[in-house]
Short mmCIF file of C-alpha atoms in Angstrom, two decimals:
data_model
loop_
_atom_site.label_atom_id
_atom_site.label_comp_id
_atom_site.label_asym_id
_atom_site.label_seq_id
_atom_site.Cartn_x
_atom_site.Cartn_y
_atom_site.Cartn_z
CA MET A 26 4.06 6.25 0.04
CA GLU A 27 0.78 6.28 -1.30
CA GLU A 28 -1.59 7.13 1.64
CA PRO A 29 -4.76 4.87 1.98
CA ILE A 30 -7.77 5.32 0.14
CA SER A 31 -10.87 6.55 2.66
CA ILE A 32 -14.43 4.71 1.50
CA VAL A 33 -17.87 6.04 2.83
CA VAL A 34 -20.71 4.06 1.97
CA ILE A 35 -24.19 5.73 3.10
CA GLY A 36 -27.16 3.51 2.36
CA VAL A 37 -30.32 5.66 2.53
CA GLY A 38 -34.02 4.25 2.77
CA GLY A 39 -35.19 0.99 2.87
CA CYS A 40 -33.24 -0.15 -0.70
CA GLY A 41 -29.81 1.18 0.56
CA CYS A 42 -30.61 -0.16 4.18
CA ASN A 43 -30.68 -3.41 2.56
CA THR A 44 -28.04 -2.97 0.18
CA LEU A 45 -25.72 -2.69 2.97
CA ASN A 46 -27.10 -5.49 5.09
CA ARG A 47 -26.45 -7.38 1.64
CA LEU A 48 -22.67 -5.90 1.47
CA TYR A 49 -22.41 -6.83 5.14
CA GLU A 50 -23.00 -10.48 4.68
CA VAL A 51 -20.59 -10.58 1.97
CA GLY A 52 -17.79 -9.06 4.08
CA ALA A 53 -17.78 -6.20 1.86
CA THR A 54 -18.09 -3.35 4.38
CA GLU A 55 -14.59 -4.44 6.46
CA ASP A 56 -12.96 -1.77 4.94
CA VAL A 57 -14.87 0.81 4.68
CA LEU A 58 -17.17 3.01 6.70
CA ALA A 59 -20.49 1.95 6.32
CA VAL A 60 -24.18 4.61 7.63
CA ALA A 61 -27.69 3.58 7.28
CA VAL A 62 -29.94 6.28 7.33
CA HIS A 63 -33.35 5.60 7.71
CA THR A 64 -36.54 7.43 8.64
CA GLU A 65 -37.78 4.42 10.45
CA ALA A 66 -36.07 3.49 13.46
CA VAL A 67 -37.97 -0.47 13.35
CA HIS A 68 -36.10 -0.78 9.88
CA LEU A 69 -32.73 0.81 11.53
CA GLN A 70 -32.98 -2.00 14.04
CA SER A 71 -32.62 -4.76 11.63
CA VAL A 72 -29.79 -3.48 9.80
CA LYS A 73 -26.46 -4.94 10.62
CA ILE A 74 -23.72 -2.48 10.59
CA PRO A 75 -23.36 -0.50 13.89
CA ASN A 76 -23.26 3.21 12.57
CA LYS A 77 -27.20 4.07 11.65
CA ILE A 78 -28.60 7.56 11.56
CA LEU A 79 -32.34 8.07 12.38
CA ILE A 80 -34.17 10.76 10.65
CA GLY A 81 -37.68 12.19 11.15
CA GLN A 82 -39.56 11.15 14.01
CA THR A 83 -41.23 7.49 13.14
#
């Protein structure tokens, strides 16, 4: 029996977070672990996925 494939998608910065939002909108994040990483808390608040990491202090 084959083991399931684990996929993690990490969106870094504005472009990466925007890409995750688009993937979420089309339903492509249902079977993957998606994580948004950004230095700006305001931008992370607009990301639709629940897993977010704020780096830096802005």
